[in-house]
Amino acid sequence: MMREETRIAVLGGDARQRFAARKLMEDGYSVSVWGLGNLEMQGLGAVSCADWRAAVSNADVLLLPLPVSADGVRLNCPLQSPEESVRLSLLPDAFGGRIILGGRIPEALQNLATEKGKTCIDYFDSELLQLKNALPTAEGAIFVAMGELPVTLDGIQAAVVGYGRIGSLLAEKLMALGARVTVLARRREALQHAALRHHKGILLRCEDGYRGLDDLSADCRVIFNTVPERIFAGDALEKLPKDCLFVDLASAPGGIDFAEAEKKGIRALWATALPGKYSPETAGVMIAETIETILSD
């Protein structure tokens, strides 16, 4: 598929989509956009459409946001007025091309697109994109914590739950800022990797609820969770240090029972979609580069 001959329709999403569209145009693709608010891309040759159907009807590729939808029914369009929202079920019929790309595509849309003879690809399945996405997520998490804590990160006790792509990078950046980092993980191998980076480790044992939380330092000021499992619920909430901020970075259902945490006076924030909020240009370029790789393949 030649770039100059490929028409991409970019629909909906947050500021990341703006920068993704700009990157695609700079790299030679023909781009039409809808649902991205006030654009300043006309100098690069973007076609800004007043109607979403006009944007997709003559396109070869349909680029949807990350995530595609917040409710599984309508397109995620935070930069567009609510009354202009688009039902996902309408997209396959209106789209004139063959390839639909999106992040965290609802199963219903994937099935409908397949029925209509479209090729539906979830670009968030890309291992490289998820690895790259860990950087703006980790930096965004630190930004959130710095805005909520009454103390500097330098010298405090901080905990990171989970030691995958995001958790490992977050622990490194916290340590670079002077925090003393404890890593909580369910696998001994992960704790061994953390130890090589000079982090204290606590094994979360799953039998009879998660054990190991008792070993958290009483003066821990912030806990970052990256595990999408309700570890912090019930009796586990009683084990959280007093005056500790809980920043949940995990996707649904999250790692903490927010309702119960509020009752117990625990400060808990669900900090999702951080790349789109704090590093949209970096994140948008990463998405565009992933799209180009998919199309070249």
JSON list of N, CA and C in Angstrom, two decimals, residues 212-279:
[
{"chain": "A", "resi": 212, "resn": "GLY", "atom": "N", "xyz": [1.38, -10.15, 52.54]},
{"chain": "A", "resi": 212, "resn": "GLY", "atom": "CA", "xyz": [2.60, -9.41, 52.25]},
{"chain": "A", "resi": 212, "resn": "GLY", "atom": "C", "xyz": [2.41, -7.93, 52.47]},
{"chain": "A", "resi": 213, "resn": "LEU", "atom": "N", "xyz": [1.16, -7.46, 52.47]},
{"chain": "A", "resi": 213, "resn": "LEU", "atom": "CA", "xyz": [0.91, -6.04, 52.64]},
{"chain": "A", "resi": 213, "resn": "LEU", "atom": "C", "xyz": [1.30, -5.55, 54.03]},
{"chain": "A", "resi": 214, "resn": "ASP", "atom": "N", "xyz": [1.33, -6.47, 54.99]},
{"chain": "A", "resi": 214, "resn": "ASP", "atom": "CA", "xyz": [1.76, -6.11, 56.35]},
{"chain": "A", "resi": 214, "resn": "ASP", "atom": "C", "xyz": [3.20, -5.62, 56.37]},
{"chain": "A", "resi": 215, "resn": "ASP", "atom": "N", "xyz": [3.96, -6.01, 55.35]},
{"chain": "A", "resi": 215, "resn": "ASP", "atom": "CA", "xyz": [5.38, -5.66, 55.31]},
{"chain": "A", "resi": 215, "resn": "ASP", "atom": "C", "xyz": [5.64, -4.27, 54.74]},
{"chain": "A", "resi": 216, "resn": "LEU", "atom": "N", "xyz": [4.58, -3.59, 54.29]},
{"chain": "A", "resi": 216, "resn": "LEU", "atom": "CA", "xyz": [4.75, -2.23, 53.80]},
{"chain": "A", "resi": 216, "resn": "LEU", "atom": "C", "xyz": [5.22, -1.32, 54.93]},
{"chain": "A", "resi": 217, "resn": "SER", "atom": "N", "xyz": [6.14, -0.44, 54.62]},
{"chain": "A", "resi": 217, "resn": "SER", "atom": "CA", "xyz": [6.63, 0.50, 55.62]},
{"chain": "A", "resi": 217, "resn": "SER", "atom": "C", "xyz": [5.50, 1.41, 56.09]},
{"chain": "A", "resi": 218, "resn": "ALA", "atom": "N", "xyz": [5.44, 1.64, 57.41]},
{"chain": "A", "resi": 218, "resn": "ALA", "atom": "CA", "xyz": [4.38, 2.46, 57.98]},
{"chain": "A", "resi": 218, "resn": "ALA", "atom": "C", "xyz": [4.45, 3.91, 57.51]},
{"chain": "A", "resi": 219, "resn": "ASP", "atom": "N", "xyz": [5.63, 4.34, 57.04]},
{"chain": "A", "resi": 219, "resn": "ASP", "atom": "CA", "xyz": [5.77, 5.72, 56.58]},
{"chain": "A", "resi": 219, "resn": "ASP", "atom": "C", "xyz": [5.73, 5.83, 55.06]},
{"chain": "A", "resi": 220, "resn": "CYS", "atom": "N", "xyz": [5.19, 4.83, 54.38]},
{"chain": "A", "resi": 220, "resn": "CYS", "atom": "CA", "xyz": [5.02, 4.89, 52.92]},
{"chain": "A", "resi": 220, "resn": "CYS", "atom": "C", "xyz": [4.03, 6.00, 52.58]},
{"chain": "A", "resi": 221, "resn": "ARG", "atom": "N", "xyz": [4.43, 6.90, 51.70]},
{"chain": "A", "resi": 221, "resn": "ARG", "atom": "CA", "xyz": [3.58, 8.06, 51.39]},
{"chain": "A", "resi": 221, "resn": "ARG", "atom": "C", "xyz": [2.78, 7.92, 50.11]},
{"chain": "A", "resi": 222, "resn": "VAL", "atom": "N", "xyz": [3.19, 7.02, 49.21]},
{"chain": "A", "resi": 222, "resn": "VAL", "atom": "CA", "xyz": [2.44, 6.86, 47.97]},
{"chain": "A", "resi": 222, "resn": "VAL", "atom": "C", "xyz": [2.60, 5.43, 47.46]},
{"chain": "A", "resi": 223, "resn": "ILE", "atom": "N", "xyz": [1.49, 4.88, 46.99]},
{"chain": "A", "resi": 223, "resn": "ILE", "atom": "CA", "xyz": [1.48, 3.55, 46.38]},
{"chain": "A", "resi": 223, "resn": "ILE", "atom": "C", "xyz": [0.97, 3.70, 44.95]},
{"chain": "A", "resi": 224, "resn": "PHE", "atom": "N", "xyz": [1.72, 3.20, 43.99]},
{"chain": "A", "resi": 224, "resn": "PHE", "atom": "CA", "xyz": [1.30, 3.18, 42.60]},
{"chain": "A", "resi": 224, "resn": "PHE", "atom": "C", "xyz": [0.94, 1.74, 42.24]},
{"chain": "A", "resi": 225, "resn": "ASN", "atom": "N", "xyz": [-0.28, 1.51, 41.80]},
{"chain": "A", "resi": 225, "resn": "ASN", "atom": "CA", "xyz": [-0.69, 0.16, 41.41]},
{"chain": "A", "resi": 225, "resn": "ASN", "atom": "C", "xyz": [-0.77, 0.04, 39.90]},
{"chain": "A", "resi": 226, "resn": "THR", "atom": "N", "xyz": [-0.17, -1.03, 39.35]},
{"chain": "A", "resi": 226, "resn": "THR", "atom": "CA", "xyz": [-0.23, -1.28, 37.91]},
{"chain": "A", "resi": 226, "resn": "THR", "atom": "C", "xyz": [-0.94, -2.60, 37.59]},
{"chain": "A", "resi": 227, "resn": "VAL", "atom": "N", "xyz": [-1.42, -3.30, 38.60]},
{"chain": "A", "resi": 227, "resn": "VAL", "atom": "CA", "xyz": [-2.03, -4.62, 38.41]},
{"chain": "A", "resi": 227, "resn": "VAL", "atom": "C", "xyz": [-3.55, -4.49, 38.30]},
{"chain": "A", "resi": 228, "resn": "PRO", "atom": "N", "xyz": [-4.15, -4.91, 37.17]},
{"chain": "A", "resi": 228, "resn": "PRO", "atom": "CA", "xyz": [-5.60, -4.79, 36.98]},
{"chain": "A", "resi": 228, "resn": "PRO", "atom": "C", "xyz": [-6.38, -5.89, 37.70]},
{"chain": "A", "resi": 229, "resn": "GLU", "atom": "N", "xyz": [-6.20, -5.95, 39.00]},
{"chain": "A", "resi": 229, "resn": "GLU", "atom": "CA", "xyz": [-6.89, -6.95, 39.81]},
{"chain": "A", "resi": 229, "resn": "GLU", "atom": "C", "xyz": [-7.14, -6.36, 41.18]},
{"chain": "A", "resi": 230, "resn": "ARG", "atom": "N", "xyz": [-8.32, -6.63, 41.76]},
{"chain": "A", "resi": 230, "resn": "ARG", "atom": "CA", "xyz": [-8.69, -6.02, 43.03]},
{"chain": "A", "resi": 230, "resn": "ARG", "atom": "C", "xyz": [-7.88, -6.61, 44.19]},
{"chain": "A", "resi": 231, "resn": "ILE", "atom": "N", "xyz": [-6.65, -6.18, 44.29]},
{"chain": "A", "resi": 231, "resn": "ILE", "atom": "CA", "xyz": [-5.78, -6.61, 45.38]},
{"chain": "A", "resi": 231, "resn": "ILE", "atom": "C", "xyz": [-6.14, -5.87, 46.66]},
{"chain": "A", "resi": 232, "resn": "PHE", "atom": "N", "xyz": [-6.45, -4.59, 46.52]},
{"chain": "A", "resi": 232, "resn": "PHE", "atom": "CA", "xyz": [-6.70, -3.74, 47.69]},
{"chain": "A", "resi": 232, "resn": "PHE", "atom": "C", "xyz": [-8.20, -3.61, 47.92]},
{"chain": "A", "resi": 233, "resn": "ALA", "atom": "N", "xyz": [-8.73, -4.57, 48.63]},
{"chain": "A", "resi": 233, "resn": "ALA", "atom": "CA", "xyz": [-10.16, -4.60, 48.96]},
{"chain": "A", "resi": 233, "resn": "ALA", "atom": "C", "xyz": [-10.30, -5.34, 50.30]},
{"chain": "A", "resi": 234, "resn": "GLY", "atom": "N", "xyz": [-11.43, -5.14, 50.97]},
{"chain": "A", "resi": 234, "resn": "GLY", "atom": "CA", "xyz": [-11.67, -5.86, 52.22]},
{"chain": "A", "resi": 234, "resn": "GLY", "atom": "C", "xyz": [-10.60, -5.58, 53.26]},
{"chain": "A", "resi": 235, "resn": "ASP", "atom": "N", "xyz": [-10.09, -6.65, 53.85]},
{"chain": "A", "resi": 235, "resn": "ASP", "atom": "CA", "xyz": [-9.08, -6.53, 54.91]},
{"chain": "A", "resi": 235, "resn": "ASP", "atom": "C", "xyz": [-7.79, -5.89, 54.42]},
{"chain": "A", "resi": 236, "resn": "ALA", "atom": "N", "xyz": [-7.51, -6.02, 53.13]},
{"chain": "A", "resi": 236, "resn": "ALA", "atom": "CA", "xyz": [-6.26, -5.46, 52.60]},
{"chain": "A", "resi": 236, "resn": "ALA", "atom": "C", "xyz": [-6.21, -3.95, 52.77]},
{"chain": "A", "resi": 237, "resn": "LEU", "atom": "N", "xyz": [-7.36, -3.29, 52.73]},
{"chain": "A", "resi": 237, "resn": "LEU", "atom": "CA", "xyz": [-7.39, -1.84, 52.90]},
{"chain": "A", "resi": 237, "resn": "LEU", "atom": "C", "xyz": [-6.94, -1.43, 54.30]},
{"chain": "A", "resi": 238, "resn": "GLU", "atom": "N", "xyz": [-7.19, -2.30, 55.27]},
{"chain": "A", "resi": 238, "resn": "GLU", "atom": "CA", "xyz": [-6.79, -2.00, 56.65]},
{"chain": "A", "resi": 238, "resn": "GLU", "atom": "C", "xyz": [-5.27, -1.96, 56.79]},
{"chain": "A", "resi": 239, "resn": "LYS", "atom": "N", "xyz": [-4.57, -2.57, 55.85]},
{"chain": "A", "resi": 239, "resn": "LYS", "atom": "CA", "xyz": [-3.12, -2.69, 55.95]},
{"chain": "A", "resi": 239, "resn": "LYS", "atom": "C", "xyz": [-2.38, -1.53, 55.29]},
{"chain": "A", "resi": 240, "resn": "LEU", "atom": "N", "xyz": [-3.12, -0.63, 54.62]},
{"chain": "A", "resi": 240, "resn": "LEU", "atom": "CA", "xyz": [-2.46, 0.49, 53.98]},
{"chain": "A", "resi": 240, "resn": "LEU", "atom": "C", "xyz": [-1.99, 1.49, 55.03]},
{"chain": "A", "resi": 241, "resn": "PRO", "atom": "N", "xyz": [-0.78, 2.02, 54.87]},
{"chain": "A", "resi": 241, "resn": "PRO", "atom": "CA", "xyz": [-0.27, 3.01, 55.83]},
{"chain": "A", "resi": 241, "resn": "PRO", "atom": "C", "xyz": [-1.16, 4.25, 55.89]},
{"chain": "A", "resi": 242, "resn": "LYS", "atom": "N", "xyz": [-1.24, 4.87, 57.05]},
{"chain": "A", "resi": 242, "resn": "LYS", "atom": "CA", "xyz": [-2.04, 6.08, 57.20]},
{"chain": "A", "resi": 242, "resn": "LYS", "atom": "C", "xyz": [-1.42, 7.22, 56.40]},
{"chain": "A", "resi": 243, "resn": "ASP", "atom": "N", "xyz": [-2.26, 8.12, 55.91]},
{"chain": "A", "resi": 243, "resn": "ASP", "atom": "CA", "xyz": [-1.81, 9.29, 55.13]},
{"chain": "A", "resi": 243, "resn": "ASP", "atom": "C", "xyz": [-1.07, 8.90, 53.86]},
{"chain": "A", "resi": 244, "resn": "CYS", "atom": "N", "xyz": [-1.39, 7.72, 53.32]},
{"chain": "A", "resi": 244, "resn": "CYS", "atom": "CA", "xyz": [-0.73, 7.25, 52.10]},
{"chain": "A", "resi": 244, "resn": "CYS", "atom": "C", "xyz": [-1.63, 7.51, 50.90]},
{"chain": "A", "resi": 245, "resn": "LEU", "atom": "N", "xyz": [-1.08, 8.10, 49.87]},
{"chain": "A", "resi": 245, "resn": "LEU", "atom": "CA", "xyz": [-1.82, 8.34, 48.63]},
{"chain": "A", "resi": 245, "resn": "LEU", "atom": "C", "xyz": [-1.75, 7.09, 47.77]},
{"chain": "A", "resi": 246, "resn": "PHE", "atom": "N", "xyz": [-2.91, 6.67, 47.23]},
{"chain": "A", "resi": 246, "resn": "PHE", "atom": "CA", "xyz": [-2.97, 5.49, 46.35]},
{"chain": "A", "resi": 246, "resn": "PHE", "atom": "C", "xyz": [-3.28, 5.97, 44.94]},
{"chain": "A", "resi": 247, "resn": "VAL", "atom": "N", "xyz": [-2.36, 5.71, 44.02]},
{"chain": "A", "resi": 247, "resn": "VAL", "atom": "CA", "xyz": [-2.54, 6.10, 42.61]},
{"chain": "A", "resi": 247, "resn": "VAL", "atom": "C", "xyz": [-2.69, 4.82, 41.79]},
{"chain": "A", "resi": 248, "resn": "ASP", "atom": "N", "xyz": [-3.89, 4.60, 41.27]},
{"chain": "A", "resi": 248, "resn": "ASP", "atom": "CA", "xyz": [-4.18, 3.38, 40.52]},
{"chain": "A", "resi": 248, "resn": "ASP", "atom": "C", "xyz": [-4.01, 3.64, 39.03]},
{"chain": "A", "resi": 249, "resn": "LEU", "atom": "N", "xyz": [-3.07, 2.95, 38.42]},
{"chain": "A", "resi": 249, "resn": "LEU", "atom": "CA", "xyz": [-2.78, 3.11, 36.99]},
{"chain": "A", "resi": 249, "resn": "LEU", "atom": "C", "xyz": [-3.37, 1.98, 36.16]},
{"chain": "A", "resi": 250, "resn": "ALA", "atom": "N", "xyz": [-3.99, 1.01, 36.83]},
{"chain": "A", "resi": 250, "resn": "ALA", "atom": "CA", "xyz": [-4.46, -0.20, 36.15]},
{"chain": "A", "resi": 250, "resn": "ALA", "atom": "C", "xyz": [-5.76, 0.06, 35.40]},
{"chain": "A", "resi": 251, "resn": "SER", "atom": "N", "xyz": [-5.95, -0.73, 34.35]},
{"chain": "A", "resi": 251, "resn": "SER", "atom": "CA", "xyz": [-7.21, -0.69, 33.62]},
{"chain": "A", "resi": 251, "resn": "SER", "atom": "C", "xyz": [-8.30, -1.36, 34.46]},
{"chain": "A", "resi": 252, "resn": "ALA", "atom": "N", "xyz": [-9.54, -1.26, 34.01]},
{"chain": "A", "resi": 252, "resn": "ALA", "atom": "CA", "xyz": [-10.67, -1.81, 34.76]},
{"chain": "A", "resi": 252, "resn": "ALA", "atom": "C", "xyz": [-10.44, -3.29, 35.06]},
{"chain": "A", "resi": 253, "resn": "PRO", "atom": "N", "xyz": [-10.79, -3.74, 36.26]},
{"chain": "A", "resi": 253, "resn": "PRO", "atom": "CA", "xyz": [-11.56, -3.05, 37.31]},
{"chain": "A", "resi": 253, "resn": "PRO", "atom": "C", "xyz": [-10.71, -2.22, 38.26]},
{"chain": "A", "resi": 254, "resn": "GLY", "atom": "N", "xyz": [-9.43, -2.05, 37.97]},
{"chain": "A", "resi": 254, "resn": "GLY", "atom": "CA", "xyz": [-8.56, -1.33, 38.88]},
{"chain": "A", "resi": 254, "resn": "GLY", "atom": "C", "xyz": [-8.08, -2.23, 40.01]},
{"chain": "A", "resi": 255, "resn": "GLY", "atom": "N", "xyz": [-7.18, -1.70, 40.83]},
{"chain": "A", "resi": 255, "resn": "GLY", "atom": "CA", "xyz": [-6.59, -2.52, 41.87]},
{"chain": "A", "resi": 255, "resn": "GLY", "atom": "C", "xyz": [-7.12, -2.26, 43.26]},
{"chain": "A", "resi": 256, "resn": "ILE", "atom": "N", "xyz": [-8.01, -1.26, 43.40]},
{"chain": "A", "resi": 256, "resn": "ILE", "atom": "CA", "xyz": [-8.52, -0.91, 44.72]},
{"chain": "A", "resi": 256, "resn": "ILE", "atom": "C", "xyz": [-10.03, -0.75, 44.67]},
{"chain": "A", "resi": 257, "resn": "ASP", "atom": "N", "xyz": [-10.69, -1.08, 45.78]},
{"chain": "A", "resi": 257, "resn": "ASP", "atom": "CA", "xyz": [-12.12, -0.86, 45.92]},
{"chain": "A", "resi": 257, "resn": "ASP", "atom": "C", "xyz": [-12.30, 0.62, 46.29]},
{"chain": "A", "resi": 258, "resn": "PHE", "atom": "N", "xyz": [-12.60, 1.45, 45.29]},
{"chain": "A", "resi": 258, "resn": "PHE", "atom": "CA", "xyz": [-12.64, 2.89, 45.51]},
{"chain": "A", "resi": 258, "resn": "PHE", "atom": "C", "xyz": [-13.73, 3.30, 46.50]},
{"chain": "A", "resi": 259, "resn": "ALA", "atom": "N", "xyz": [-14.89, 2.67, 46.41]},
{"chain": "A", "resi": 259, "resn": "ALA", "atom": "CA", "xyz": [-15.98, 3.02, 47.32]},
{"chain": "A", "resi": 259, "resn": "ALA", "atom": "C", "xyz": [-15.61, 2.73, 48.77]},
{"chain": "A", "resi": 260, "resn": "GLU", "atom": "N", "xyz": [-15.03, 1.56, 49.00]},
{"chain": "A", "resi": 260, "resn": "GLU", "atom": "CA", "xyz": [-14.64, 1.18, 50.36]},
{"chain": "A", "resi": 260, "resn": "GLU", "atom": "C", "xyz": [-13.47, 2.03, 50.84]},
{"chain": "A", "resi": 261, "resn": "ALA", "atom": "N", "xyz": [-12.55, 2.35, 49.94]},
{"chain": "A", "resi": 261, "resn": "ALA", "atom": "CA", "xyz": [-11.42, 3.20, 50.30]},
{"chain": "A", "resi": 261, "resn": "ALA", "atom": "C", "xyz": [-11.89, 4.57, 50.75]},
{"chain": "A", "resi": 262, "resn": "GLU", "atom": "N", "xyz": [-12.89, 5.11, 50.06]},
{"chain": "A", "resi": 262, "resn": "GLU", "atom": "CA", "xyz": [-13.42, 6.42, 50.44]},
{"chain": "A", "resi": 262, "resn": "GLU", "atom": "C", "xyz": [-14.05, 6.37, 51.84]},
{"chain": "A", "resi": 263, "resn": "LYS", "atom": "N", "xyz": [-14.76, 5.30, 52.12]},
{"chain": "A", "resi": 263, "resn": "LYS", "atom": "CA", "xyz": [-15.37, 5.15, 53.45]},
{"chain": "A", "resi": 263, "resn": "LYS", "atom": "C", "xyz": [-14.31, 5.13, 54.55]},
{"chain": "A", "resi": 264, "resn": "LYS", "atom": "N", "xyz": [-13.16, 4.56, 54.23]},
{"chain": "A", "resi": 264, "resn": "LYS", "atom": "CA", "xyz": [-12.10, 4.43, 55.22]},
{"chain": "A", "resi": 264, "resn": "LYS", "atom": "C", "xyz": [-11.16, 5.63, 55.25]},
{"chain": "A", "resi": 265, "resn": "GLY", "atom": "N", "xyz": [-11.48, 6.64, 54.44]},
{"chain": "A", "resi": 265, "resn": "GLY", "atom": "CA", "xyz": [-10.68, 7.85, 54.43]},
{"chain": "A", "resi": 265, "resn": "GLY", "atom": "C", "xyz": [-9.36, 7.72, 53.70]},
{"chain": "A", "resi": 266, "resn": "ILE", "atom": "N", "xyz": [-9.26, 6.74, 52.78]},
{"chain": "A", "resi": 266, "resn": "ILE", "atom": "CA", "xyz": [-8.04, 6.54, 52.00]},
{"chain": "A", "resi": 266, "resn": "ILE", "atom": "C", "xyz": [-8.09, 7.38, 50.73]},
{"chain": "A", "resi": 267, "resn": "ARG", "atom": "N", "xyz": [-7.06, 8.16, 50.50]},
{"chain": "A", "resi": 267, "resn": "ARG", "atom": "CA", "xyz": [-7.01, 8.97, 49.28]},
{"chain": "A", "resi": 267, "resn": "ARG", "atom": "C", "xyz": [-6.60, 8.09, 48.11]},
{"chain": "A", "resi": 268, "resn": "ALA", "atom": "N", "xyz": [-7.53, 7.84, 47.21]},
{"chain": "A", "resi": 268, "resn": "ALA", "atom": "CA", "xyz": [-7.27, 6.95, 46.07]},
{"chain": "A", "resi": 268, "resn": "ALA", "atom": "C", "xyz": [-7.68, 7.65, 44.78]},
{"chain": "A", "resi": 269, "resn": "LEU", "atom": "N", "xyz": [-6.78, 7.67, 43.81]},
{"chain": "A", "resi": 269, "resn": "LEU", "atom": "CA", "xyz": [-7.04, 8.28, 42.51]},
{"chain": "A", "resi": 269, "resn": "LEU", "atom": "C", "xyz": [-6.91, 7.22, 41.42]},
{"chain": "A", "resi": 270, "resn": "TRP", "atom": "N", "xyz": [-7.86, 7.23, 40.49]},
{"chain": "A", "resi": 270, "resn": "TRP", "atom": "CA", "xyz": [-7.76, 6.33, 39.34]},
{"chain": "A", "resi": 270, "resn": "TRP", "atom": "C", "xyz": [-7.19, 7.14, 38.19]},
{"chain": "A", "resi": 271, "resn": "ALA", "atom": "N", "xyz": [-5.90, 7.03, 37.97]},
{"chain": "A", "resi": 271, "resn": "ALA", "atom": "CA", "xyz": [-5.19, 7.85, 36.98]},
{"chain": "A", "resi": 271, "resn": "ALA", "atom": "C", "xyz": [-5.03, 7.06, 35.69]},
{"chain": "A", "resi": 272, "resn": "THR", "atom": "N", "xyz": [-6.02, 7.16, 34.81]},
{"chain": "A", "resi": 272, "resn": "THR", "atom": "CA", "xyz": [-6.00, 6.43, 33.54]},
{"chain": "A", "resi": 272, "resn": "THR", "atom": "C", "xyz": [-5.73, 7.38, 32.38]},
{"chain": "A", "resi": 273, "resn": "ALA", "atom": "N", "xyz": [-5.38, 6.79, 31.23]},
{"chain": "A", "resi": 273, "resn": "ALA", "atom": "CA", "xyz": [-5.15, 7.55, 29.99]},
{"chain": "A", "resi": 273, "resn": "ALA", "atom": "C", "xyz": [-4.15, 8.69, 30.21]},
{"chain": "A", "resi": 274, "resn": "LEU", "atom": "N", "xyz": [-3.12, 8.46, 30.99]},
{"chain": "A", "resi": 274, "resn": "LEU", "atom": "CA", "xyz": [-2.15, 9.51, 31.30]},
{"chain": "A", "resi": 274, "resn": "LEU", "atom": "C", "xyz": [-1.39, 10.02, 30.08]},
{"chain": "A", "resi": 275, "resn": "PRO", "atom": "N", "xyz": [-0.99, 9.13, 29.13]},
{"chain": "A", "resi": 275, "resn": "PRO", "atom": "CA", "xyz": [-0.29, 9.66, 27.95]},
{"chain": "A", "resi": 275, "resn": "PRO", "atom": "C", "xyz": [-1.11, 10.70, 27.20]},
{"chain": "A", "resi": 276, "resn": "GLY", "atom": "N", "xyz": [-2.41, 10.49, 27.08]},
{"chain": "A", "resi": 276, "resn": "GLY", "atom": "CA", "xyz": [-3.26, 11.44, 26.38]},
{"chain": "A", "resi": 276, "resn": "GLY", "atom": "C", "xyz": [-3.43, 12.75, 27.12]},
{"chain": "A", "resi": 277, "resn": "LYS", "atom": "N", "xyz": [-3.31, 12.71, 28.44]},
{"chain": "A", "resi": 277, "resn": "LYS", "atom": "CA", "xyz": [-3.49, 13.92, 29.24]},
{"chain": "A", "resi": 277, "resn": "LYS", "atom": "C", "xyz": [-2.21, 14.74, 29.36]},
{"chain": "A", "resi": 278, "resn": "TYR", "atom": "N", "xyz": [-1.07, 14.08, 29.52]},
{"chain": "A", "resi": 278, "resn": "TYR", "atom": "CA", "xyz": [0.16, 14.78, 29.85]},
{"chain": "A", "resi": 278, "resn": "TYR", "atom": "C", "xyz": [1.24, 14.74, 28.76]},
{"chain": "A", "resi": 279, "resn": "SER", "atom": "N", "xyz": [1.16, 13.77, 27.85]},
{"chain": "A", "resi": 279, "resn": "SER", "atom": "CA", "xyz": [2.17, 13.68, 26.78]},
{"chain": "A", "resi": 279, "resn": "SER", "atom": "C", "xyz": [1.50, 13.33, 25.46]}
]
